[in-house]
mmCIF file of C-alpha atoms in Angstrom:
data_model
loop_
_atom_site.group_PDB
_atom_site.id
_atom_site.type_symbol
_atom_site.label_atom_id
_atom_site.label_comp_id
_atom_site.label_asym_id
_atom_site.label_seq_id
_atom_site.Cartn_x
_atom_site.Cartn_y
_atom_site.Cartn_z
ATOM 1 C CA ASP A 10 -0.522 0.468 -0.432
ATOM 2 C CA ILE A 11 1.592 3.437 -0.847
ATOM 3 C CA ALA A 12 0.665 5.165 2.407
ATOM 4 C CA GLU A 13 2.175 2.359 3.931
ATOM 5 C CA ALA A 14 5.083 2.362 2.555
ATOM 6 C CA GLY A 15 5.361 6.650 4.018
ATOM 7 C CA LEU A 16 3.839 8.432 0.343
ATOM 8 C CA ARG A 17 1.490 11.466 2.085
ATOM 9 C CA SER A 18 1.163 13.420 -1.432
ATOM 10 C CA ILE A 19 -0.039 12.295 -4.949
ATOM 11 C CA VAL A 20 0.740 13.963 -8.625
ATOM 12 C CA CYS A 21 -2.599 12.922 -10.613
ATOM 13 C CA ALA A 22 -4.930 13.489 -13.610
ATOM 14 C CA PRO A 23 -8.054 15.438 -11.864
ATOM 15 C CA HIS A 24 -10.525 12.512 -12.505
ATOM 16 C CA GLU A 25 -8.003 10.379 -10.532
ATOM 17 C CA VAL A 26 -8.403 12.142 -7.404
ATOM 18 C CA LYS A 27 -12.138 10.867 -6.177
ATOM 19 C CA ALA A 28 -10.342 6.738 -5.727
ATOM 20 C CA ILE A 29 -7.124 8.104 -4.049
ATOM 21 C CA LYS A 30 -8.983 9.876 -1.786
ATOM 22 C CA SER A 31 -11.286 7.469 -1.605
ATOM 23 C CA LYS A 32 -8.793 4.767 -0.232
ATOM 24 C CA HIS A 33 -6.216 7.661 1.109
ATOM 25 C CA PRO A 34 -9.212 10.862 2.219
ATOM 26 C CA ASN A 35 -5.785 12.667 3.517
ATOM 27 C CA PHE A 36 -3.362 12.772 0.514
ATOM 28 C CA TYR A 37 -2.741 15.562 -0.406
ATOM 29 C CA ALA A 38 -3.574 15.659 -3.557
ATOM 30 C CA VAL A 39 -2.000 18.476 -7.401
ATOM 31 C CA THR A 40 -3.821 17.791 -10.127
ATOM 32 C CA PRO A 41 -1.316 19.369 -13.556
ATOM 33 C CA GLY A 42 -3.523 19.069 -16.802
ATOM 34 C CA ILE A 43 -5.523 22.597 -15.525
ATOM 35 C CA ARG A 44 -7.282 24.439 -18.309
ATOM 36 C CA PRO A 45 -9.177 27.370 -17.519
ATOM 37 C CA THR A 46 -13.536 26.392 -18.791
ATOM 38 C CA GLY A 47 -13.198 27.284 -22.448
ATOM 39 C CA ASP A 48 -9.731 26.688 -23.353
ATOM 40 C CA SER A 49 -7.783 25.032 -25.296
ATOM 41 C CA GLN A 50 -6.793 20.969 -24.113
ATOM 42 C CA ASP A 51 -3.968 21.240 -26.423
ATOM 43 C CA ASP A 52 -2.108 18.185 -26.396
ATOM 44 C CA GLN A 53 -2.819 17.665 -23.289
ATOM 45 C CA GLN A 54 -5.102 13.932 -22.703
ATOM 46 C CA ARG A 55 -6.800 14.014 -19.396
ATOM 47 C CA VAL A 56 -7.915 17.743 -18.854
ATOM 48 C CA ALA A 57 -9.824 19.449 -16.452
ATOM 49 C CA THR A 58 -11.610 23.041 -15.476
ATOM 50 C CA PRO A 59 -10.369 24.449 -12.325
ATOM 51 C CA ILE A 60 -14.189 24.387 -10.448
ATOM 52 C CA GLU A 61 -13.823 20.632 -11.933
ATOM 53 C CA ALA A 62 -10.703 19.592 -10.794
ATOM 54 C CA ARG A 63 -11.844 20.843 -6.312
ATOM 55 C CA ALA A 64 -15.148 19.159 -6.625
ATOM 56 C CA ASN A 65 -12.531 16.070 -7.324
ATOM 57 C CA GLY A 66 -11.141 16.748 -4.923
ATOM 58 C CA ALA A 67 -7.921 18.339 -5.814
ATOM 59 C CA ASP A 68 -5.873 19.950 -2.517
ATOM 60 C CA ALA A 69 -3.541 22.117 -5.453
ATOM 61 C CA ILE A 70 -3.942 21.887 -9.514
ATOM 62 C CA VAL A 71 -1.125 22.870 -11.569
ATOM 63 C CA VAL A 72 -1.726 25.339 -14.336
ATOM 64 C CA GLY A 73 0.625 26.050 -17.226
ATOM 65 C CA ARG A 74 1.006 26.829 -21.130
ATOM 66 C CA PRO A 75 -2.499 29.031 -20.450
ATOM 67 C CA ILE A 76 -0.305 30.933 -17.753
ATOM 68 C CA TYR A 77 2.536 31.097 -19.436
ATOM 69 C CA GLN A 78 1.281 31.865 -23.014
ATOM 70 C CA ALA A 79 -0.963 34.133 -22.505
ATOM 71 C CA ASP A 80 -0.474 37.263 -23.742
ATOM 72 C CA GLU A 81 -1.916 38.863 -20.344
ATOM 73 C CA PRO A 82 -0.927 35.803 -17.712
ATOM 74 C CA HIS A 83 -2.189 37.528 -14.831
ATOM 75 C CA LYS A 84 -5.757 38.245 -16.405
ATOM 76 C CA VAL A 85 -5.603 34.014 -16.960
ATOM 77 C CA VAL A 86 -3.939 33.647 -13.252
ATOM 78 C CA GLU A 87 -7.037 36.389 -12.159
ATOM 79 C CA SER A 88 -9.362 35.240 -13.709
ATOM 80 C CA ILE A 89 -9.213 31.189 -12.320
ATOM 81 C CA LEU A 90 -9.109 32.749 -9.061
ATOM 82 C CA LYS A 91 -12.737 34.667 -9.906
ATOM 83 C CA GLU A 92 -13.770 31.620 -10.811
ATOM 84 C CA LEU A 93 -12.745 29.089 -7.987
ATOM 85 C CA SER A 94 -14.449 32.051 -5.491
#
């Protein structure tokens, strides 16, 4: 069991969080592949919006390209924060 091995956190797809937390509710789940609502999926296969990730139990989200490739990255961050508030 991964918890017996001393693991306390995991990086996983947003759609895997529920299953993992059902067995390990105290795990800290970090989810990459997060895309703002209506944003392109790019080459990612297993993406979710910030709201979907939170609903699945994610503790932290990773938003890469939608922020660093934006003309105005701060506006993308503000949009995500507004969506989550």
